[in-house]
Coordinates of C-alpha atoms and ligand atoms in Angstrom, one line a residue:
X9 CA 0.0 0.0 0.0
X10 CA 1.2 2.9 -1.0
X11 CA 1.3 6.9 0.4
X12 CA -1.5 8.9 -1.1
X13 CA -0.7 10.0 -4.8
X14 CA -2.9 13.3 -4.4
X15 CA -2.8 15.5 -7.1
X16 CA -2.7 13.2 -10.3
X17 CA -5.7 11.4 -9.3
X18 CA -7.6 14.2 -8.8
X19 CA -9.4 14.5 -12.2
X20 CA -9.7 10.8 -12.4
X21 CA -11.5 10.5 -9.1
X22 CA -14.3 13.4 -10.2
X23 CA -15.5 10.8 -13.3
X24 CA -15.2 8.0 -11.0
X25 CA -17.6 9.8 -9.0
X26 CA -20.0 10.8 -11.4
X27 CA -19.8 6.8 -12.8
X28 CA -20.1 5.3 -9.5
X29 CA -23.6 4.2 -8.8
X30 CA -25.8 1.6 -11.4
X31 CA -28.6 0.0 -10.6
X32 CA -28.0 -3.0 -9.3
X33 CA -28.4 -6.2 -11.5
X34 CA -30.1 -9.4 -9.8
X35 CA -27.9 -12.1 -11.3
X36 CA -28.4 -16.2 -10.8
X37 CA -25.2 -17.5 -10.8
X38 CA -24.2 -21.2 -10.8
X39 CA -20.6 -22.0 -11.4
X40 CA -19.9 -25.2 -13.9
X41 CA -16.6 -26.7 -15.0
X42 CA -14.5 -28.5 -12.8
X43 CA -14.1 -28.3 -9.1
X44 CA -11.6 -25.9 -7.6
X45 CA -11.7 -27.4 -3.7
X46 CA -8.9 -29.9 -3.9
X47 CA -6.5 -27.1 -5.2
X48 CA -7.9 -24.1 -3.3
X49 CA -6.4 -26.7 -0.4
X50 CA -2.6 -26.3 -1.4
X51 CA -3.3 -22.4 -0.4
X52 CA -2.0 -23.2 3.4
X53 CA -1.0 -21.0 6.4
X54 CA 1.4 -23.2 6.6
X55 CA 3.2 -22.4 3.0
X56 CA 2.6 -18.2 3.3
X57 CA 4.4 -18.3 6.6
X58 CA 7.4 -20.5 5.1
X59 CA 7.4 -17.7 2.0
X60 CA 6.8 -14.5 4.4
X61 CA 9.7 -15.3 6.6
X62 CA 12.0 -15.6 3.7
X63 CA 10.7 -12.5 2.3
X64 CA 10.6 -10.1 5.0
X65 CA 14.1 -11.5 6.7
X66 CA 17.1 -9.3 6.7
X67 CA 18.6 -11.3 3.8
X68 CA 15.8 -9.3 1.5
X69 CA 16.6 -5.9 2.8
X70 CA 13.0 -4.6 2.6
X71 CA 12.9 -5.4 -0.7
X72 CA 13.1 -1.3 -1.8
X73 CA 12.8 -0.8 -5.3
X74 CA 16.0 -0.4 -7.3
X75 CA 18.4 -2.1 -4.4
X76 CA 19.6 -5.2 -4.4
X77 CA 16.9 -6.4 -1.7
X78 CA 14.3 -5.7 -4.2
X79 CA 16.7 -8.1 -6.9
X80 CA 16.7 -10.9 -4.2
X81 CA 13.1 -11.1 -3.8
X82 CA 12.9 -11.0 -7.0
X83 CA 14.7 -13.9 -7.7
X84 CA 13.3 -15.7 -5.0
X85 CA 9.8 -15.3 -7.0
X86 CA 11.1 -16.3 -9.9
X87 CA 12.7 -19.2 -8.6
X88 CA 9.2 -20.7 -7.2
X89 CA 7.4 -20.2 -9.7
X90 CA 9.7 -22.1 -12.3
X91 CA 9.8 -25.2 -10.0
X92 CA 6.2 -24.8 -10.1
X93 CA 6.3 -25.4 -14.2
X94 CA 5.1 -22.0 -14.5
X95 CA 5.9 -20.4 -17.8
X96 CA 8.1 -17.0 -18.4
X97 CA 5.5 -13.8 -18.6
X98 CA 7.3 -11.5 -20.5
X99 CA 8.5 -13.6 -23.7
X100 CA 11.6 -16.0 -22.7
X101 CA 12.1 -14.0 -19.2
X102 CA 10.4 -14.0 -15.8
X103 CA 11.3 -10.0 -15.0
X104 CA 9.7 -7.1 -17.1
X105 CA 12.8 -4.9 -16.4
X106 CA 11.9 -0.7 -16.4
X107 CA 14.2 2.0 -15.0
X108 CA 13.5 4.5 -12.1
X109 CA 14.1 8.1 -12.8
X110 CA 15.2 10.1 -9.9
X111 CA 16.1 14.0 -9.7
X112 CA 19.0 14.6 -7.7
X113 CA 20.6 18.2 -6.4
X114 CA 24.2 18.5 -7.0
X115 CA 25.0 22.1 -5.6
X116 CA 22.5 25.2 -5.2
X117 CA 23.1 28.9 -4.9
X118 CA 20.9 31.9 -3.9
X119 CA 21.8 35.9 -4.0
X120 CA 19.8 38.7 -3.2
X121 CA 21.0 42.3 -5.0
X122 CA 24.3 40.9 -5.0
X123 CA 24.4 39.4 -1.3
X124 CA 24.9 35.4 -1.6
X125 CA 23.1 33.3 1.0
X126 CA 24.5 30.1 2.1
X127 CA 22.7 26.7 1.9
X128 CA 20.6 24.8 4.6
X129 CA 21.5 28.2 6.9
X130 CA 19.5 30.5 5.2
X131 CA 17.9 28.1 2.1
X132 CA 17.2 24.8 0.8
X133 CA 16.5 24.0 -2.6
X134 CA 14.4 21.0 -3.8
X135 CA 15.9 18.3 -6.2
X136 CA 12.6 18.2 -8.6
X137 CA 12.3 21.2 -11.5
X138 CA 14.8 21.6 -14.2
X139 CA 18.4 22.4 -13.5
X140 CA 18.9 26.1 -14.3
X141 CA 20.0 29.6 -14.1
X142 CA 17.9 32.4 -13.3
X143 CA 18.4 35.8 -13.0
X144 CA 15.1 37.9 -12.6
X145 CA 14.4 41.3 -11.7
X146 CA 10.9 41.0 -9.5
X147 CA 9.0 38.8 -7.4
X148 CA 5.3 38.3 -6.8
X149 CA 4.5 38.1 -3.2
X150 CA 1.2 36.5 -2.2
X151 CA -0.4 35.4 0.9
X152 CA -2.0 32.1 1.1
X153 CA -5.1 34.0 2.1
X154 CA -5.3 35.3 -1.5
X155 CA -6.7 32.7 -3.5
X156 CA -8.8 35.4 -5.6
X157 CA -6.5 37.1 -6.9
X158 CA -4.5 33.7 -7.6
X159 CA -7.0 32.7 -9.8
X160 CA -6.6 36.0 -12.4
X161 CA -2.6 36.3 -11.7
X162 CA -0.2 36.2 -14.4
X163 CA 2.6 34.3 -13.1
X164 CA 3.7 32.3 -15.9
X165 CA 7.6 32.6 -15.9
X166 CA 8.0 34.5 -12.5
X167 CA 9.1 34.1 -9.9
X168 CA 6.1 33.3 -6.8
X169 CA 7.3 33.6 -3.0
X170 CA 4.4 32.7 -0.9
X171 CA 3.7 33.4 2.8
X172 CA 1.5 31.5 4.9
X173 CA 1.3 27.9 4.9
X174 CA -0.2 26.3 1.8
X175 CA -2.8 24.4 1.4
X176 CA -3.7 21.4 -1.3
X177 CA -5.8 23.3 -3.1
X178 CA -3.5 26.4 -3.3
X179 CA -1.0 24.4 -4.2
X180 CA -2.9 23.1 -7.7
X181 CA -4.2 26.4 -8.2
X182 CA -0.6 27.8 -8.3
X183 CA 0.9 25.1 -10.5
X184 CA -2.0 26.3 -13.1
X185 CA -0.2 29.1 -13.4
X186 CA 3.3 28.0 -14.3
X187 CA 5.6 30.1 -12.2
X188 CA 9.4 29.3 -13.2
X189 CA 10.1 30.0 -9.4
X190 CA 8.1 29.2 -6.5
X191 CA 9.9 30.7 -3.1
X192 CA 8.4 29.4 0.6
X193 CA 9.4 30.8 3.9
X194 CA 10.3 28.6 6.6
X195 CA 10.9 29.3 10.1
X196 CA 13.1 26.2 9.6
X197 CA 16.7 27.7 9.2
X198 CA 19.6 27.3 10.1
X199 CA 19.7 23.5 9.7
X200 CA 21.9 20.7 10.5
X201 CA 22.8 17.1 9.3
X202 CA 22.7 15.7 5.8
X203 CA 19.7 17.2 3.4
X204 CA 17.9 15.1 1.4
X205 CA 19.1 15.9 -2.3
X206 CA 17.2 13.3 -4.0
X207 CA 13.9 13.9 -5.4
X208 CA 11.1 11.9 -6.2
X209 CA 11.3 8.5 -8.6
X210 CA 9.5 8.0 -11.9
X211 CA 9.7 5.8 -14.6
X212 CA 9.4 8.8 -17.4
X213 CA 13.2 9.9 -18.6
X214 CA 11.7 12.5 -20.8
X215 CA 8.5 15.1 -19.9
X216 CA 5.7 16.8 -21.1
X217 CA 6.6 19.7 -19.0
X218 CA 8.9 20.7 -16.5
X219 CA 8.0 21.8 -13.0
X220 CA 9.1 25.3 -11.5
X221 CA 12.3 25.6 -9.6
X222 CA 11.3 25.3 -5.5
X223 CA 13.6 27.1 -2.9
X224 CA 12.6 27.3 0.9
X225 CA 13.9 30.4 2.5
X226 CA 14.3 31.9 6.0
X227 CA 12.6 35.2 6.8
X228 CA 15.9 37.2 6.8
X229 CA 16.0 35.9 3.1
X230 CA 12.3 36.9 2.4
X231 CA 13.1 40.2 3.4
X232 CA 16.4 40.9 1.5
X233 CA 14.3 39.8 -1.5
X234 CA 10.9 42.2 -0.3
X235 CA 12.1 43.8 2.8
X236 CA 8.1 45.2 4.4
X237 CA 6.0 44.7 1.7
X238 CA 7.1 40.6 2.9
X239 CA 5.5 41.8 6.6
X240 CA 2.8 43.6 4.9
X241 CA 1.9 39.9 3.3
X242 CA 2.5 38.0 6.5
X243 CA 0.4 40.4 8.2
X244 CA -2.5 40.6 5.7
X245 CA -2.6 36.9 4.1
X246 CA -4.8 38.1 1.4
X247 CA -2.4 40.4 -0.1
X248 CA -0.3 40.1 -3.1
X249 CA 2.8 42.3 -2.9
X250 CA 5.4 42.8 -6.4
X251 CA 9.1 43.7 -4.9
X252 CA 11.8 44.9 -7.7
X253 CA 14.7 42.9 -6.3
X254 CA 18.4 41.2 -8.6
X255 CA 17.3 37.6 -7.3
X256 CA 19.8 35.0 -9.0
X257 CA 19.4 31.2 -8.6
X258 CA 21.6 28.7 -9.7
X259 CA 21.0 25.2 -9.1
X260 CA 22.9 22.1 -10.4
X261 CA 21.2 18.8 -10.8
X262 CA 21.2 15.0 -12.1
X263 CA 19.1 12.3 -12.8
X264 CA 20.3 8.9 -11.5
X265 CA 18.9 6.0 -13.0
X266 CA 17.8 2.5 -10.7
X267 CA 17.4 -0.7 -12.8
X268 CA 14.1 -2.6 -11.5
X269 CA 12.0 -5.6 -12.8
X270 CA 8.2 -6.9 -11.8
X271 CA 8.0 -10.2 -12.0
X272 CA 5.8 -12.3 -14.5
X273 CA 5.0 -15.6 -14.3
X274 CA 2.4 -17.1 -17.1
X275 CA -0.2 -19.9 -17.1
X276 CA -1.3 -20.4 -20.9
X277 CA -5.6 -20.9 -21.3
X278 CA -7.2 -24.0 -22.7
X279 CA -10.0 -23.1 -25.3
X280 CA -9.9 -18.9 -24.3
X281 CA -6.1 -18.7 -24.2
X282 CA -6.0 -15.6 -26.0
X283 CA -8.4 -14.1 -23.0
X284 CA -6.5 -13.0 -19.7
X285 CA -6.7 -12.8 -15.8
X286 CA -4.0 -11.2 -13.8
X287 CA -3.7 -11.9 -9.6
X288 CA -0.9 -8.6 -8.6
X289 CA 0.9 -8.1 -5.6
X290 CA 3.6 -5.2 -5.4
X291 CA 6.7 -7.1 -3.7
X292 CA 8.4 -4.1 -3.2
X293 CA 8.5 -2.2 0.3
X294 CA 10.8 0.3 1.8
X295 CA 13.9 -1.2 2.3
X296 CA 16.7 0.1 5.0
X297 CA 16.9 3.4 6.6
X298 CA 19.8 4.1 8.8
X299 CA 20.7 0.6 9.3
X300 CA 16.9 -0.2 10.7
X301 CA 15.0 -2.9 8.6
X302 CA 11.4 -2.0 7.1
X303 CA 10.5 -5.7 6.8
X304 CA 6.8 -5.2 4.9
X305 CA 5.7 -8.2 6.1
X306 CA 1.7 -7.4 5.7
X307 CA 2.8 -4.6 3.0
X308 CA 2.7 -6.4 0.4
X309 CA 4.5 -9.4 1.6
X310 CA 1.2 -11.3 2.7
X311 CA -0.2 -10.2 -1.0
X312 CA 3.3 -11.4 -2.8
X313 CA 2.9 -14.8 -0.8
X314 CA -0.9 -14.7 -1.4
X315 CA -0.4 -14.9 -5.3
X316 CA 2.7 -17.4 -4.6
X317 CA -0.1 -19.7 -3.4
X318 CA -2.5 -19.0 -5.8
X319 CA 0.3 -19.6 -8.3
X320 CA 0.7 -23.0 -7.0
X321 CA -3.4 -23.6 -7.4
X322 CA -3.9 -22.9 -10.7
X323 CA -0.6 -24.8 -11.6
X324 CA -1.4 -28.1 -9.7
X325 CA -4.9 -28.1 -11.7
X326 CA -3.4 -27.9 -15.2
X327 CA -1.2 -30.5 -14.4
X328 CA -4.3 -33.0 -13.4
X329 CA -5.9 -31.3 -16.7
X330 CA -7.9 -29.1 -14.9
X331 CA -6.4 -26.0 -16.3
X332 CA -8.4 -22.5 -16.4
X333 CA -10.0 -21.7 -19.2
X334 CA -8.6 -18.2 -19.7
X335 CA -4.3 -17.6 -19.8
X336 CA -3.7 -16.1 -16.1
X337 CA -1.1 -13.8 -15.7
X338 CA 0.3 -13.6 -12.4
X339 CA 2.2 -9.8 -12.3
X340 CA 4.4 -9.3 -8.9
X341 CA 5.2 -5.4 -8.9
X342 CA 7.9 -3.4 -7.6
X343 CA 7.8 0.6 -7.6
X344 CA 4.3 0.1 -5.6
X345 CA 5.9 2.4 -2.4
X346 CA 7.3 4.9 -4.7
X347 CA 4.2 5.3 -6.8
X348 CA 2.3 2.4 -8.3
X349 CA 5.5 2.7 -10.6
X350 CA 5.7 -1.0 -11.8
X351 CA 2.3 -1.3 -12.4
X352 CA 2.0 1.8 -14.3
X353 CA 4.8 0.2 -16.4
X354 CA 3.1 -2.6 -17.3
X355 CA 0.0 -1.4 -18.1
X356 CA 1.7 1.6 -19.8
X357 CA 3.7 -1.4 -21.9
X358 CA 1.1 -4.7 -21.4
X359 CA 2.8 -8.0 -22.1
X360 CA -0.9 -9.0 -23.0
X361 CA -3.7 -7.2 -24.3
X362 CA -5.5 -5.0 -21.8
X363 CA -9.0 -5.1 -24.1
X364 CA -8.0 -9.3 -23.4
X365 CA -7.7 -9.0 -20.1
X366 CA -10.9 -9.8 -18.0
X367 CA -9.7 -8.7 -14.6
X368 CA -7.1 -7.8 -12.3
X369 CA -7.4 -8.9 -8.9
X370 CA -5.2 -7.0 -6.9
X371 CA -3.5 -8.0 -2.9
X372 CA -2.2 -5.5 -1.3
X373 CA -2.0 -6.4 2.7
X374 CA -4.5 -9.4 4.0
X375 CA -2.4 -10.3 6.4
X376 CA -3.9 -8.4 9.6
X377 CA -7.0 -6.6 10.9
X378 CA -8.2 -3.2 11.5
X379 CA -7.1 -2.5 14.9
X380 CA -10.9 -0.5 15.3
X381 CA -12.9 -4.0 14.3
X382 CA -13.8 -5.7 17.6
X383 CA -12.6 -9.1 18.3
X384 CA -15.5 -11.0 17.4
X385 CA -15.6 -9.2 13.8
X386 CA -12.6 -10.8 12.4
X387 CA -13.4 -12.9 9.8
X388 CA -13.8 -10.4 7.2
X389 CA -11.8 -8.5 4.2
X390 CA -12.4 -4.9 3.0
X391 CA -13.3 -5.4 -0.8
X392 CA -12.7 -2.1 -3.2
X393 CA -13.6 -1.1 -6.6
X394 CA -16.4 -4.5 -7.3
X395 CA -19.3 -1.7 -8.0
X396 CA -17.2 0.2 -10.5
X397 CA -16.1 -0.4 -14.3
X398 CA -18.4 -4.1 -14.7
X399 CA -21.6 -4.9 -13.1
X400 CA -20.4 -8.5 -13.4
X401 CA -18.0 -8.1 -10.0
X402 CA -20.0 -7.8 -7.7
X403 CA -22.8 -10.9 -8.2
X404 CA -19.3 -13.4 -8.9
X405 CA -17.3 -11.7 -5.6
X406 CA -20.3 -12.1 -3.7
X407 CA -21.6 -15.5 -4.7
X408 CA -18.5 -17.5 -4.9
X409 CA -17.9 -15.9 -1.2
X410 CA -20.9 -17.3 0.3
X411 CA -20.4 -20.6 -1.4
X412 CA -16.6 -21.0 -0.1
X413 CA -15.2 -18.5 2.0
X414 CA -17.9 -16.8 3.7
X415 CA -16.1 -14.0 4.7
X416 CA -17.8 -10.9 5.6
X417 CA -17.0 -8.9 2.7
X418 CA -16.8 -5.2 4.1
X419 CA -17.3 -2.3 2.0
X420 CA -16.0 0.6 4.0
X421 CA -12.7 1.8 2.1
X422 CA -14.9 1.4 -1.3
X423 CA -16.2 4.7 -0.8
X424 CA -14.6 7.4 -2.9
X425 CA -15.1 10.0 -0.5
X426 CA -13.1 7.9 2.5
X427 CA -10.1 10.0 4.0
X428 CA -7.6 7.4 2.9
X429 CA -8.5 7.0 -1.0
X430 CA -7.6 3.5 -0.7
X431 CA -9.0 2.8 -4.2
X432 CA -6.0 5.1 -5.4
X433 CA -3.3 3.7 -3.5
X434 CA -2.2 0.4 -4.6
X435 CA -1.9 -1.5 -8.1
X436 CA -5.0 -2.0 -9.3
X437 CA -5.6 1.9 -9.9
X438 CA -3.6 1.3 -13.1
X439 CA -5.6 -1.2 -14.8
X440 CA -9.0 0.6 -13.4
X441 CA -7.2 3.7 -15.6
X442 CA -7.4 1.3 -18.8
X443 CA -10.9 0.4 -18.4
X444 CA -10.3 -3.1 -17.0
X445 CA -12.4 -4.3 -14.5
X446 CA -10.4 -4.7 -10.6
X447 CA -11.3 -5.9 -7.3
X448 CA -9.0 -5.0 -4.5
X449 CA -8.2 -7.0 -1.4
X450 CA -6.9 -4.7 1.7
X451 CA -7.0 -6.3 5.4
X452 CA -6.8 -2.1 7.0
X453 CA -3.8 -2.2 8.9
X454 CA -3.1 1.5 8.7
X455 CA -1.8 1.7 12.4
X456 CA 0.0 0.5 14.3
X457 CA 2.6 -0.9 12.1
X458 CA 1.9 0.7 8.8
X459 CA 5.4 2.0 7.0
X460 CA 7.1 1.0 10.2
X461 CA 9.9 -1.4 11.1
X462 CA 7.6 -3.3 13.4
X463 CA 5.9 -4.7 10.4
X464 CA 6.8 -7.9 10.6
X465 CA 5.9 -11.7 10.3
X466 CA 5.3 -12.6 13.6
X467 CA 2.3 -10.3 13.8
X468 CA 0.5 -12.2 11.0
X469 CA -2.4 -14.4 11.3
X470 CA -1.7 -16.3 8.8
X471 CA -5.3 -18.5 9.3
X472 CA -7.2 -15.6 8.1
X473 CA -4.8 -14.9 5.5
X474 CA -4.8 -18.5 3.8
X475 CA -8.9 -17.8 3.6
X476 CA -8.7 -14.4 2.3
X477 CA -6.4 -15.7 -0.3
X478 CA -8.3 -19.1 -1.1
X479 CA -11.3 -16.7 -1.4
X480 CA -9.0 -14.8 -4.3
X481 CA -8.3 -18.0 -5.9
X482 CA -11.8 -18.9 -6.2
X483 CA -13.1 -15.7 -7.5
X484 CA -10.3 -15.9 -9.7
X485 CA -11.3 -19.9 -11.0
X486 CA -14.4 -18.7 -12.0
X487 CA -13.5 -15.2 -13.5
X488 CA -11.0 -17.7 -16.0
X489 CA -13.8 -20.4 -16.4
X490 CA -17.0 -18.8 -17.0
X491 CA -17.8 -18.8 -20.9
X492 CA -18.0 -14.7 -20.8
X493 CA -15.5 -12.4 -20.0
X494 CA -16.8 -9.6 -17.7
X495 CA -18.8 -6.8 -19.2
X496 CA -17.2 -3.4 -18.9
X497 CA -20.8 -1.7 -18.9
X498 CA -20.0 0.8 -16.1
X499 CA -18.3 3.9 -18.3
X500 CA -15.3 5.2 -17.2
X501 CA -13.7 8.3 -19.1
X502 CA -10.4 8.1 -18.2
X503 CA -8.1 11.4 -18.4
X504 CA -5.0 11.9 -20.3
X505 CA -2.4 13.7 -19.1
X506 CA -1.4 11.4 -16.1
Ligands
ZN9 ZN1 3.1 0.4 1.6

């Protein structure tokens, strides 16, 4: 599970809103073909436990994205699934290989009318925007309070300093204006220890756009550059302010590129081959910081394990002859902690048609509970995203649950309008993007252990976990054996631009 990915999403999640809610469709359902009991048994506590341990042990590093941890785990996928007789997913290899992008400051300078300022005591400059020289002759001042005349500024190609604390929504509404130089004030200066000069990752080398230039400042900075019209803004926050001022900045930067890989393992269809199902699971998590080990045992290493087993289901039944219907695709993605990265790869890039490709029935964490559920309301799983994109989800989720599983399939974190936007935050959201139809499996361990190094195996029930998984396999045996593939009759307009 990854952090929220705010502002990209932003347009998507207005049409998701405005497609959300169908009628619903009474549908009788009866499942034919062959059985799927005897192989939905193989998925055992047991075997996850064996898998987790390996994968969120010191040996993997917390499997961060571009580091050797990452590589290990990696291999250690790809390893299982070939002695399972699994075939390569991406032509004769198990790894889809993509690079990491990643902004990096070299050096940064800043001088006022002449005066230079020294870095980290009284500035810091971000490692995103282009690398660049800039020498211009005024700056806009505005209060955060100001958001009128925001809205009918021309900024584009100035340089912005804003005073107040910014909000979201600010935030877009300044980027719509294309400043070449946005300026903060922090209180924040002088400061000590190492900066962090590395920006954010991407898996784009080359942009539609480039962002403006960001420097934090302190106040004796601000005003050099405005002297009192800056405490005429930070006493009025509605106030927009031009200073004539020399204001050069110089910054330096590089990009360093990170190899990484998902991994794809491939189980080729009987009489629907050339029709697909993918199970995901991001096996990336957040690797080392400062010697401590971030061990991602429920994030996403119960979800990497879960499609392991699942793996091992659907490969044990075409061996007896029993094999799905449909090809299934079984997609382990890295990049998932620094922005759905691998997945947006893939689908960017598909190894098999998306149009093909029924559904994607994304794990990301089913290996705990909500610590606000009470004891006795355990045997559940939060299930996101069955109401949107195919009216065929729900009726198959639902009635393959109360056959099999019987969990209580909760419906909280489906709501668009939930604080956490979980429907945005793990892999799924990038086939949803395409049009193909996702369901998403999330246990709702957002505390205690969340991003932290205390999320580790010994904290997993792995008896819930088996089921919640088992009741992904069997959703998944009938999504791959039913004669139809599922209707994408729920529209969806998805944006460009992402
Ligand atoms: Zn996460």
């Amino acid at each position: 599970m990854g952090y929220f990915h705010s502002l990209k999403t932003i347009h998507y999640m207005k049409r998701v809103l405005t497609a959300l809610f169908t009628s619903g469709v009474v549908c009788v359902f009866a499942q034919s073909g062959p059985k799927p009991d005897a192989y939905a048994k193989t998925i055992s506590a047991a075997d996850m436990k064996k898998h987790l341990y390996t994968l969120a042990s010191p040996e993997m590093e917390g499997r961060e994205t571009g580091t050797e941890g990452q590589r290990k785990a990696a291999a250690y996928i790809e390893n299982y699934v070939k002695s399972l007789g699994l075939q390569p997913g991406n032509g004769s290899s198990y790894q889809m290989p993509y690079n990491l992008y990643q902004d990096s400051l070299i050096s940064a300078a800043l001088e006022v009318n002449g005066k230079a300022f020294e870095l980290n005591k009284d500035f810091a400059a971000s490692p995103g925007g282009p690398q660049s020289i800039y020498r211009l002759s005024e700056v806009t001042l505005i209060g955060t309070g100001a958001t009128d005349s925001l809205k009918s500024a021309d900024l584009a190609g100035k340089a912005v300093m804003i005073v107040g604390t910014i909000s979201q929504n600010f935030f877009a509404q300044l980027n719509r204006k294309s400043p070449a130089v946005v300026l903060t004030v922090s209180a924040n200066f002088p400061r000590t220890g190492t900066a962090n000069n590395r920006g954010r990752q991407g898996i784009h080398a080359f942009k539609a756009s480039v962002d403006p230039v960001f420097f934090q400042v302190s106040e004796a900075v601000a005003r050099a550059i405005a002297g009192d019209k800056y405490d005429a803004v930070k006493a009025s926050s509605s106030s927009v302010q031009k200073a004539k001022t020399e204001l050069l900045l110089d910054t330096k930067k590089a990009t360093v590129v990170l190899p990484a890989s998902d991994v794809i393992a491939f189980l080729p269809g009987t009489d629907l081959k050339d029709q697909y199902l993918v199970f995901s699971a991001h096996y990336d998590h957040l690797g080392m910081r400062n010697g401590v080990l971030f061990p991602g045992a429920d994030d996403d290493g119960s979800g990497t394990v879960g499609v392991l087993e699942i793996a091992e289901a659907f490969a044990k039944a075409a061996k007896e002859g029993k094999g799905p219907r449909r090809s299934i695709v079984f997609l382990w993605n890295s990049g998932e902690e620094k922005g759905l990265l691998g997945s947006e790869w893939y689908t960017d890039h598909p190894v098999y048609p998306l149009d093909k490709t029924t559904a994607d029935l994304n794990i990301d964490m089913i290996g705990r509970s909500d610590p606000d559920r009470k004891p006795d309301t355990l045997n559940y799983v939060y299930v996101v995203g069955d109401d949107k994109l195919s009216s065929d989800l729900k009726p198959i989720s639902e009635s393959i649950n109360n056959k099999y599983t019987k969990l209580q399939l909760d419906y909280k974190y489906n709501d668009p309008n939930d604080k956490e936007r979980i429907y945005f935050r793990s892999d799924h959201y990038n086939f949803a993007r395409y049009g193909v139809p996702i369901i998403f499996y999330y246990d709702g361990m957002l505390r205690p252990d969340y991003h932290k190094p205390s999320d580790t195996p010994d904290k997993i029930n792995y008896d819930l976990m088996q089921k919640r998984a088992q009741l992904v396999f069997y959703t998944g045996w009938e999504m791959a054996n039913r004669d139809a593939m599922l209707k994408r009759d729920i529209p969806l307009n998805v944006p460009t631009g992402f």
